[in-house]
PDB file of C-alpha atoms in Angstrom:
ATOM      1  CA  MET A   1      12.689   8.329  -9.485  1.00  0.00           C
ATOM      2  CA  ASN A   2      12.512   6.568  -6.097  1.00  0.00           C
ATOM      3  CA  ILE A   3       8.897   5.525  -6.015  1.00  0.00           C
ATOM      4  CA  SER A   4       7.169   2.156  -5.672  1.00  0.00           C
ATOM      5  CA  GLY A   5       4.029   1.242  -7.594  1.00  0.00           C
ATOM      6  CA  LEU A   6       1.622  -0.881  -5.526  1.00  0.00           C
ATOM      7  CA  ILE A   7      -1.483  -2.863  -6.438  1.00  0.00           C
ATOM      8  CA  ILE A   8      -3.565  -5.636  -4.862  1.00  0.00           C
ATOM      9  CA  THR A   9      -5.091  -8.168  -7.250  1.00  0.00           C
ATOM     10  CA  TYR A  10      -7.460 -11.072  -7.637  1.00  0.00           C
ATOM     11  CA  ASN A  11      -8.314 -12.274 -11.155  1.00  0.00           C
ATOM     12  CA  GLU A  12      -7.367  -9.013 -12.853  1.00  0.00           C
ATOM     13  CA  GLU A  13      -6.211 -10.437 -16.188  1.00  0.00           C
ATOM     14  CA  LYS A  14      -8.389  -7.976 -18.118  1.00  0.00           C
ATOM     15  CA  ASN A  15      -6.831  -5.017 -16.290  1.00  0.00           C
ATOM     16  CA  ILE A  16      -3.322  -5.950 -15.233  1.00  0.00           C
ATOM     17  CA  GLN A  17      -1.557  -5.099 -18.504  1.00  0.00           C
ATOM     18  CA  ASP A  18      -2.963  -1.567 -18.659  1.00  0.00           C
ATOM     19  CA  VAL A  19      -2.556  -0.739 -14.980  1.00  0.00           C
ATOM     20  CA  LEU A  20       1.086  -1.882 -15.007  1.00  0.00           C
ATOM     21  CA  LYS A  21       1.729   0.638 -17.791  1.00  0.00           C
ATOM     22  CA  CYS A  22       0.633   3.369 -15.373  1.00  0.00           C
ATOM     23  CA  PHE A  23       3.641   2.496 -13.196  1.00  0.00           C
ATOM     24  CA  ASP A  24       6.165   3.081 -15.986  1.00  0.00           C
ATOM     25  CA  PHE A  25       7.975   5.820 -14.028  1.00  0.00           C
ATOM     26  CA  CYS A  26       8.237   3.687 -10.850  1.00  0.00           C
ATOM     27  CA  ASP A  27      11.442   1.772 -10.170  1.00  0.00           C
ATOM     28  CA  GLU A  28       9.618  -1.221  -8.653  1.00  0.00           C
ATOM     29  CA  ILE A  29       6.095  -2.637  -8.711  1.00  0.00           C
ATOM     30  CA  ILE A  30       4.702  -4.650  -5.818  1.00  0.00           C
ATOM     31  CA  ILE A  31       1.677  -6.883  -6.448  1.00  0.00           C
ATOM     32  CA  VAL A  32      -0.109  -8.480  -3.489  1.00  0.00           C
ATOM     33  CA  ASP A  33      -2.285 -11.175  -5.034  1.00  0.00           C
ATOM     34  CA  SER A  34      -5.063 -13.202  -3.382  1.00  0.00           C
ATOM     35  CA  TYR A  35      -4.219 -16.413  -5.292  1.00  0.00           C
ATOM     36  CA  SER A  36      -5.688 -15.474  -8.666  1.00  0.00           C
ATOM     37  CA  THR A  37      -7.022 -18.370 -10.730  1.00  0.00           C
ATOM     38  CA  ASP A  38      -6.835 -16.621 -14.111  1.00  0.00           C
ATOM     39  CA  ASN A  39      -3.824 -15.307 -16.068  1.00  0.00           C
ATOM     40  CA  THR A  40      -3.163 -12.278 -13.841  1.00  0.00           C
ATOM     41  CA  LEU A  41       0.180 -13.507 -12.526  1.00  0.00           C
ATOM     42  CA  LYS A  42       1.301 -14.987 -15.848  1.00  0.00           C
ATOM     43  CA  ILE A  43       0.867 -11.574 -17.467  1.00  0.00           C
ATOM     44  CA  ALA A  44       2.420  -9.708 -14.523  1.00  0.00           C
ATOM     45  CA  GLN A  45       5.514 -11.932 -14.476  1.00  0.00           C
ATOM     46  CA  MET A  46       6.399 -10.703 -17.960  1.00  0.00           C
ATOM     47  CA  HIS A  47       7.047  -7.252 -16.499  1.00  0.00           C
ATOM     48  CA  PRO A  48      10.676  -6.850 -15.333  1.00  0.00           C
ATOM     49  CA  LYS A  49       9.903  -4.501 -12.420  1.00  0.00           C
ATOM     50  CA  VAL A  50       7.222  -6.655 -10.809  1.00  0.00           C
ATOM     51  CA  LYS A  51       7.561  -8.435  -7.469  1.00  0.00           C
ATOM     52  CA  ILE A  52       4.627 -10.727  -6.614  1.00  0.00           C
ATOM     53  CA  ILE A  53       3.524 -11.591  -3.077  1.00  0.00           C
ATOM     54  CA  GLN A  54       0.649 -14.015  -2.626  1.00  0.00           C
ATOM     55  CA  ASN A  55      -1.455 -13.724   0.503  1.00  0.00           C
ATOM     56  CA  ARG A  56      -4.840 -15.208   1.376  1.00  0.00           C
ATOM     57  CA  PHE A  57      -7.504 -12.511   1.299  1.00  0.00           C
ATOM     58  CA  GLU A  58      -9.104 -11.516   4.598  1.00  0.00           C
ATOM     59  CA  ASP A  59      -9.813  -7.874   3.910  1.00  0.00           C
ATOM     60  CA  PHE A  60      -8.591  -5.040   1.684  1.00  0.00           C
ATOM     61  CA  THR A  61      -6.810  -3.191   4.479  1.00  0.00           C
ATOM     62  CA  GLN A  62      -4.592  -6.146   5.355  1.00  0.00           C
ATOM     63  CA  GLN A  63      -3.610  -6.607   1.703  1.00  0.00           C
ATOM     64  CA  ARG A  64      -2.787  -2.911   1.285  1.00  0.00           C
ATOM     65  CA  ASN A  65      -0.659  -2.730   4.414  1.00  0.00           C
ATOM     66  CA  LEU A  66       1.218  -5.842   3.306  1.00  0.00           C
ATOM     67  CA  ALA A  67       2.052  -4.082   0.040  1.00  0.00           C
ATOM     68  CA  LEU A  68       3.315  -1.055   1.991  1.00  0.00           C
ATOM     69  CA  ASP A  69       5.501  -3.274   4.157  1.00  0.00           C
ATOM     70  CA  ASN A  70       7.197  -4.733   1.082  1.00  0.00           C
ATOM     71  CA  ALA A  71       7.842  -1.456  -0.745  1.00  0.00           C
ATOM     72  CA  GLN A  72      11.515  -0.473  -0.764  1.00  0.00           C
ATOM     73  CA  ASN A  73      10.840   3.225  -1.316  1.00  0.00           C
ATOM     74  CA  ASP A  74       9.206   5.712   1.015  1.00  0.00           C
ATOM     75  CA  TRP A  75       7.087   7.232  -1.764  1.00  0.00           C
ATOM     76  CA  VAL A  76       4.382   4.908  -3.098  1.00  0.00           C
ATOM     77  CA  LEU A  77       1.761   5.160  -5.829  1.00  0.00           C
ATOM     78  CA  PHE A  78      -1.145   2.844  -4.942  1.00  0.00           C
ATOM     79  CA  LEU A  79      -3.604   2.027  -7.736  1.00  0.00           C
ATOM     80  CA  ASP A  80      -6.556  -0.331  -8.100  1.00  0.00           C
ATOM     81  CA  GLY A  81      -6.789  -2.591 -11.135  1.00  0.00           C
ATOM     82  CA  ASP A  82      -9.617  -0.520 -12.613  1.00  0.00           C
ATOM     83  CA  GLU A  83      -7.805   2.827 -12.318  1.00  0.00           C
ATOM     84  CA  ARG A  84      -5.780   4.546 -15.039  1.00  0.00           C
ATOM     85  CA  ILE A  85      -3.423   7.512 -15.030  1.00  0.00           C
ATOM     86  CA  THR A  86      -3.740  10.043 -17.839  1.00  0.00           C
ATOM     87  CA  PRO A  87      -0.597  11.609 -19.390  1.00  0.00           C
ATOM     88  CA  GLN A  88      -1.524  14.895 -17.684  1.00  0.00           C
ATOM     89  CA  LEU A  89      -1.801  13.230 -14.272  1.00  0.00           C
ATOM     90  CA  ARG A  90       1.463  11.345 -14.837  1.00  0.00           C
ATOM     91  CA  LYS A  91       3.264  14.650 -15.500  1.00  0.00           C
ATOM     92  CA  GLU A  92       1.646  16.277 -12.470  1.00  0.00           C
ATOM     93  CA  ILE A  93       2.789  13.419 -10.201  1.00  0.00           C
ATOM     94  CA  ILE A  94       6.368  13.653 -11.445  1.00  0.00           C
ATOM     95  CA  ASP A  95       6.402  17.445 -11.186  1.00  0.00           C
ATOM     96  CA  GLU A  96       4.969  17.360  -7.670  1.00  0.00           C
ATOM     97  CA  LEU A  97       7.521  14.856  -6.431  1.00  0.00           C
ATOM     98  CA  GLY A  98      10.274  17.078  -7.795  1.00  0.00           C
ATOM     99  CA  LYS A  99       9.267  19.987  -5.578  1.00  0.00           C
ATOM    100  CA  ALA A 100      11.179  20.854  -2.425  1.00  0.00           C
ATOM    101  CA  ASP A 101       7.972  21.722  -0.536  1.00  0.00           C
ATOM    102  CA  LYS A 102       5.901  18.668  -1.496  1.00  0.00           C
ATOM    103  CA  LYS A 103       3.235  17.280   0.805  1.00  0.00           C
ATOM    104  CA  ASP A 104       3.327  13.889   2.526  1.00  0.00           C
ATOM    105  CA  ALA A 105       0.171  12.529   0.876  1.00  0.00           C
ATOM    106  CA  TYR A 106      -2.030  13.481  -2.077  1.00  0.00           C
ATOM    107  CA  TYR A 107      -5.697  13.013  -2.815  1.00  0.00           C
ATOM    108  CA  PHE A 108      -6.656  12.060  -6.372  1.00  0.00           C
ATOM    109  CA  TYR A 109     -10.122  12.950  -7.633  1.00  0.00           C
ATOM    110  CA  ARG A 110     -11.545  10.207  -9.847  1.00  0.00           C
ATOM    111  CA  LYS A 111     -13.606  10.292 -13.046  1.00  0.00           C
ATOM    112  CA  PHE A 112     -16.073   7.416 -12.859  1.00  0.00           C
ATOM    113  CA  PHE A 113     -17.121   5.218 -15.806  1.00  0.00           C
ATOM    114  CA  PHE A 114     -20.091   2.824 -15.971  1.00  0.00           C
ATOM    115  CA  ALA A 115     -19.651   0.232 -18.750  1.00  0.00           C
ATOM    116  CA  GLY A 116     -17.503   2.723 -20.657  1.00  0.00           C
ATOM    117  CA  LYS A 117     -19.869   5.670 -20.176  1.00  0.00           C
ATOM    118  CA  PRO A 118     -18.612   8.615 -18.077  1.00  0.00           C
ATOM    119  CA  ILE A 119     -20.741   9.321 -14.996  1.00  0.00           C
ATOM    120  CA  ARG A 120     -20.997  12.961 -13.933  1.00  0.00           C
ATOM    121  CA  PHE A 121     -23.182  12.693 -10.840  1.00  0.00           C
ATOM    122  CA  SER A 122     -24.692   9.868  -8.702  1.00  0.00           C
ATOM    123  CA  GLY A 123     -22.407  10.798  -5.818  1.00  0.00           C
ATOM    124  CA  THR A 124     -19.248  10.296  -7.881  1.00  0.00           C
ATOM    125  CA  GLN A 125     -18.555  14.022  -8.329  1.00  0.00           C
ATOM    126  CA  SER A 126     -16.801  14.277  -4.955  1.00  0.00           C
ATOM    127  CA  ASP A 127     -15.079  10.876  -5.142  1.00  0.00           C
ATOM    128  CA  LYS A 128     -11.439  11.116  -4.106  1.00  0.00           C
ATOM    129  CA  ASN A 129      -8.845   8.844  -2.518  1.00  0.00           C
ATOM    130  CA  PHE A 130      -5.239   8.916  -1.392  1.00  0.00           C
ATOM    131  CA  ARG A 131      -3.137   7.335  -4.099  1.00  0.00           C
ATOM    132  CA  LEU A 132       0.294   8.981  -3.716  1.00  0.00           C
ATOM    133  CA  PHE A 133       1.951   9.200  -0.294  1.00  0.00           C
ATOM    134  CA  ARG A 134       4.972   8.549   1.893  1.00  0.00           C
ATOM    135  CA  LYS A 135       4.576   5.216   3.652  1.00  0.00           C
ATOM    136  CA  SER A 136       6.565   6.515   6.618  1.00  0.00           C
ATOM    137  CA  LYS A 137       3.761   9.025   7.172  1.00  0.00           C
ATOM    138  CA  ALA A 138       0.721   6.871   6.463  1.00  0.00           C
ATOM    139  CA  ARG A 139      -0.949   3.556   7.279  1.00  0.00           C
ATOM    140  CA  TYR A 140      -4.293   1.977   6.470  1.00  0.00           C
ATOM    141  CA  VAL A 141      -6.539   1.793   9.543  1.00  0.00           C
ATOM    142  CA  ALA A 142      -6.759  -1.872  10.600  1.00  0.00           C
ATOM    143  CA  GLU A 143     -10.406  -1.722  11.717  1.00  0.00           C
ATOM    144  CA  LYS A 144     -11.612  -0.706   8.237  1.00  0.00           C
ATOM    145  CA  LYS A 145     -12.250  -3.894   6.249  1.00  0.00           C
ATOM    146  CA  VAL A 146     -13.691  -2.203   3.133  1.00  0.00           C
ATOM    147  CA  HIS A 147     -13.505   1.352   1.782  1.00  0.00           C
ATOM    148  CA  GLU A 148     -10.071   1.426   3.347  1.00  0.00           C
ATOM    149  CA  THR A 149      -9.083   4.515   5.302  1.00  0.00           C
ATOM    150  CA  LEU A 150      -5.535   5.853   5.118  1.00  0.00           C
ATOM    151  CA  HIS A 151      -4.406   7.639   8.271  1.00  0.00           C
ATOM    152  CA  VAL A 152      -1.872  10.319   7.346  1.00  0.00           C
ATOM    153  CA  ASN A 153       0.443  11.754   9.967  1.00  0.00           C
ATOM    154  CA  GLY A 154       1.636  14.662   7.857  1.00  0.00           C
ATOM    155  CA  THR A 155       0.696  17.273   5.281  1.00  0.00           C
ATOM    156  CA  ILE A 156      -1.959  16.641   2.631  1.00  0.00           C
ATOM    157  CA  GLY A 157      -2.336  17.956  -0.918  1.00  0.00           C
ATOM    158  CA  VAL A 158      -4.777  17.453  -3.802  1.00  0.00           C
ATOM    159  CA  LEU A 159      -3.758  16.885  -7.414  1.00  0.00           C
ATOM    160  CA  LYS A 160      -5.632  18.772 -10.144  1.00  0.00           C
ATOM    161  CA  ASN A 161      -5.843  16.099 -12.833  1.00  0.00           C
ATOM    162  CA  LYS A 162      -8.316  13.266 -12.333  1.00  0.00           C
ATOM    163  CA  LEU A 163      -7.638   9.547 -12.146  1.00  0.00           C
ATOM    164  CA  LEU A 164      -9.806   7.498 -14.514  1.00  0.00           C
ATOM    165  CA  HIS A 165     -11.897   4.951 -12.627  1.00  0.00           C
ATOM    166  CA  PHE A 166     -13.383   2.158 -14.762  1.00  0.00           C
ATOM    167  CA  SER A 167     -15.123   0.580 -11.794  1.00  0.00           C
ATOM    168  CA  VAL A 168     -18.127  -0.862 -13.621  1.00  0.00           C
ATOM    169  CA  SER A 169     -17.431  -3.088 -16.618  1.00  0.00           C
ATOM    170  CA  ASP A 170     -20.974  -4.492 -16.580  1.00  0.00           C
ATOM    171  CA  TYR A 171     -24.018  -4.552 -14.309  1.00  0.00           C
ATOM    172  CA  LYS A 172     -23.607  -8.153 -13.116  1.00  0.00           C
ATOM    173  CA  THR A 173     -19.961  -7.757 -12.108  1.00  0.00           C
ATOM    174  CA  TYR A 174     -20.599  -4.502 -10.260  1.00  0.00           C
ATOM    175  CA  LYS A 175     -23.564  -6.057  -8.431  1.00  0.00           C
ATOM    176  CA  GLU A 176     -21.307  -8.857  -7.203  1.00  0.00           C
ATOM    177  CA  LYS A 177     -18.733  -6.272  -6.139  1.00  0.00           C
ATOM    178  CA  MET A 178     -21.267  -4.222  -4.166  1.00  0.00           C
ATOM    179  CA  ILE A 179     -22.601  -7.329  -2.409  1.00  0.00           C
ATOM    180  CA  HIS A 180     -19.039  -8.311  -1.515  1.00  0.00           C
ATOM    181  CA  TYR A 181     -18.349  -4.844  -0.113  1.00  0.00           C
ATOM    182  CA  GLY A 182     -21.565  -5.003   1.889  1.00  0.00           C
ATOM    183  CA  THR A 183     -20.635  -8.383   3.337  1.00  0.00           C
ATOM    184  CA  LEU A 184     -17.247  -7.100   4.500  1.00  0.00           C
ATOM    185  CA  LYS A 185     -18.794  -3.935   5.926  1.00  0.00           C
ATOM    186  CA  GLY A 186     -21.269  -6.018   7.911  1.00  0.00           C
ATOM    187  CA  LYS A 187     -18.424  -8.026   9.421  1.00  0.00           C
ATOM    188  CA  GLU A 188     -16.696  -4.763  10.286  1.00  0.00           C
ATOM    189  CA  LEU A 189     -19.805  -3.519  12.116  1.00  0.00           C
ATOM    190  CA  ALA A 190     -20.170  -6.834  13.961  1.00  0.00           C
ATOM    191  CA  ALA A 191     -16.548  -6.615  15.108  1.00  0.00           C
ATOM    192  CA  LYS A 192     -17.366  -3.199  16.573  1.00  0.00           C
ATOM    193  CA  GLY A 193     -20.222  -4.699  18.576  1.00  0.00           C
ATOM    194  CA  LYS A 194     -23.068  -3.243  16.496  1.00  0.00           C
ATOM    195  CA  ASN A 195     -26.474  -4.964  16.676  1.00  0.00           C
ATOM    196  CA  PHE A 196     -28.815  -5.663  13.772  1.00  0.00           C
ATOM    197  CA  ASN A 197     -31.968  -3.554  13.512  1.00  0.00           C
ATOM    198  CA  LEU A 198     -34.467  -4.135  10.700  1.00  0.00           C
ATOM    199  CA  LEU A 199     -35.804  -0.575  10.764  1.00  0.00           C
ATOM    200  CA  THR A 200     -32.285   0.850  10.529  1.00  0.00           C
ATOM    201  CA  GLN A 201     -31.548  -1.458   7.586  1.00  0.00           C
ATOM    202  CA  TYR A 202     -34.513  -0.208   5.546  1.00  0.00           C
ATOM    203  CA  ILE A 203     -34.145   3.443   6.495  1.00  0.00           C
ATOM    204  CA  LYS A 204     -30.435   3.544   5.618  1.00  0.00           C
ATOM    205  CA  THR A 205     -30.948   1.576   2.390  1.00  0.00           C
ATOM    206  CA  GLY A 206     -33.730   3.904   1.263  1.00  0.00           C
ATOM    207  CA  PHE A 207     -31.837   7.025   2.223  1.00  0.00           C
ATOM    208  CA  ARG A 208     -28.726   5.885   0.353  1.00  0.00           C
ATOM    209  CA  PHE A 209     -30.719   5.580  -2.859  1.00  0.00           C
ATOM    210  CA  PHE A 210     -32.480   8.925  -2.291  1.00  0.00           C
ATOM    211  CA  GLN A 211     -29.189  10.618  -1.499  1.00  0.00           C
ATOM    212  CA  ALA A 212     -27.384   9.323  -4.601  1.00  0.00           C
ATOM    213  CA  TYR A 213     -30.266   9.504  -7.088  1.00  0.00           C
ATOM    214  CA  ILE A 214     -31.945  12.736  -5.990  1.00  0.00           C
ATOM    215  CA  LEU A 215     -29.656  14.777  -3.749  1.00  0.00           C
ATOM    216  CA  ARG A 216     -26.490  13.838  -5.670  1.00  0.00           C
ATOM    217  CA  LEU A 217     -28.269  14.134  -9.036  1.00  0.00           C
ATOM    218  CA  GLY A 218     -27.978  10.535 -10.174  1.00  0.00           C
ATOM    219  CA  ILE A 219     -31.215  11.070 -12.089  1.00  0.00           C
ATOM    220  CA  LEU A 220     -29.219  13.185 -14.569  1.00  0.00           C
ATOM    221  CA  ASP A 221     -26.999  10.198 -15.432  1.00  0.00           C
ATOM    222  CA  GLY A 222     -29.868   8.364 -17.131  1.00  0.00           C
ATOM    223  CA  LYS A 223     -30.282   4.597 -16.987  1.00  0.00           C
ATOM    224  CA  GLU A 224     -26.710   4.112 -15.772  1.00  0.00           C
ATOM    225  CA  GLY A 225     -27.324   6.596 -12.967  1.00  0.00           C
ATOM    226  CA  TYR A 226     -30.375   4.668 -11.772  1.00  0.00           C
ATOM    227  CA  GLN A 227     -28.495   1.353 -11.883  1.00  0.00           C
ATOM    228  CA  LEU A 228     -25.493   2.802 -10.089  1.00  0.00           C
ATOM    229  CA  CYS A 229     -27.603   4.363  -7.326  1.00  0.00           C
ATOM    230  CA  TYR A 230     -29.605   1.162  -6.921  1.00  0.00           C
ATOM    231  CA  LEU A 231     -26.457  -0.928  -6.523  1.00  0.00           C
ATOM    232  CA  GLN A 232     -25.042   1.538  -3.998  1.00  0.00           C
ATOM    233  CA  SER A 233     -28.188   1.126  -1.913  1.00  0.00           C
ATOM    234  CA  LEU A 234     -28.056  -2.658  -2.395  1.00  0.00           C
ATOM    235  CA  SER A 235     -24.613  -2.630  -0.812  1.00  0.00           C
ATOM    236  CA  VAL A 236     -26.083  -0.901   2.250  1.00  0.00           C
ATOM    237  CA  PHE A 237     -28.865  -3.512   2.427  1.00  0.00           C
ATOM    238  CA  GLU A 238     -26.315  -6.330   2.200  1.00  0.00           C
ATOM    239  CA  THR A 239     -24.244  -4.690   4.936  1.00  0.00           C
ATOM    240  CA  TYR A 240     -27.070  -5.260   7.399  1.00  0.00           C
ATOM    241  CA  GLU A 241     -27.807  -8.733   6.069  1.00  0.00           C
ATOM    242  CA  SER A 242     -24.161  -9.572   6.758  1.00  0.00           C
ATOM    243  CA  LEU A 243     -24.342  -7.966  10.212  1.00  0.00           C
ATOM    244  CA  LYS A 244     -27.432 -10.047  10.993  1.00  0.00           C
ATOM    245  CA  ARG A 245     -25.653 -13.264   9.971  1.00  0.00           C
ATOM    246  CA  GLU A 246     -22.596 -12.392  12.052  1.00  0.00           C
ATOM    247  CA  ARG A 247     -24.699 -11.621  15.155  1.00  0.00           C
ATOM    248  CA  ASP A 248     -26.852 -14.760  14.695  1.00  0.00           C
ATOM    249  CA  ASN A 249     -23.742 -16.942  14.498  1.00  0.00           C
ATOM    250  CA  LYS A 250     -22.401 -15.722  17.835  1.00  0.00           C
TER     251      LYS A 250
END
């Protein structure tokens, strides 16, 4: 099957073995690595289909587009290190690509896990991303530094089976991740000429928690739901802290 498996990495030694298995039906695997300091690359190099490209990290969009540029095939399957394909989803992907009337890009819905516990609500119930697409018909939008946006110039489909998303291994790691995302988002806003406003920071932070915990039923996910919703709102708070730093440094 003419399809390239793509992944961007940084210190993914705990995930890389399992995520590479998800690419078993791909005829090449491209890894764009941000100079990992753990055993990520040592493990990856044991896989015969892997090609490794190291590139200094500036933002997620740049890394993803670099992976696209190095893929030999038009069809690509792009996964994150914490995502896993089920046997049912694997079969659906293969079946879909075998159709004469296939789309140019496909959304995958994701099933979210917090420290091994499945999360049903907290805003995750509508979580979906493009993971399978033709690179000739799609490109990540350069202005988006985090929560990358794929612009598709073609037809779009949605796969039925969900991708497993083990995004939160523990509270501390996810907190660091959310702060990092917030920092990048703040830089993105600064690049767009946005100004810092303290009232906006607190209103948007509070609303994000209310939206996820109450409106999106995070309260039904128990302790994990509260922690998840809190960290989502923390990311919003850090976005404006980052924006403030960027504007102050100009």
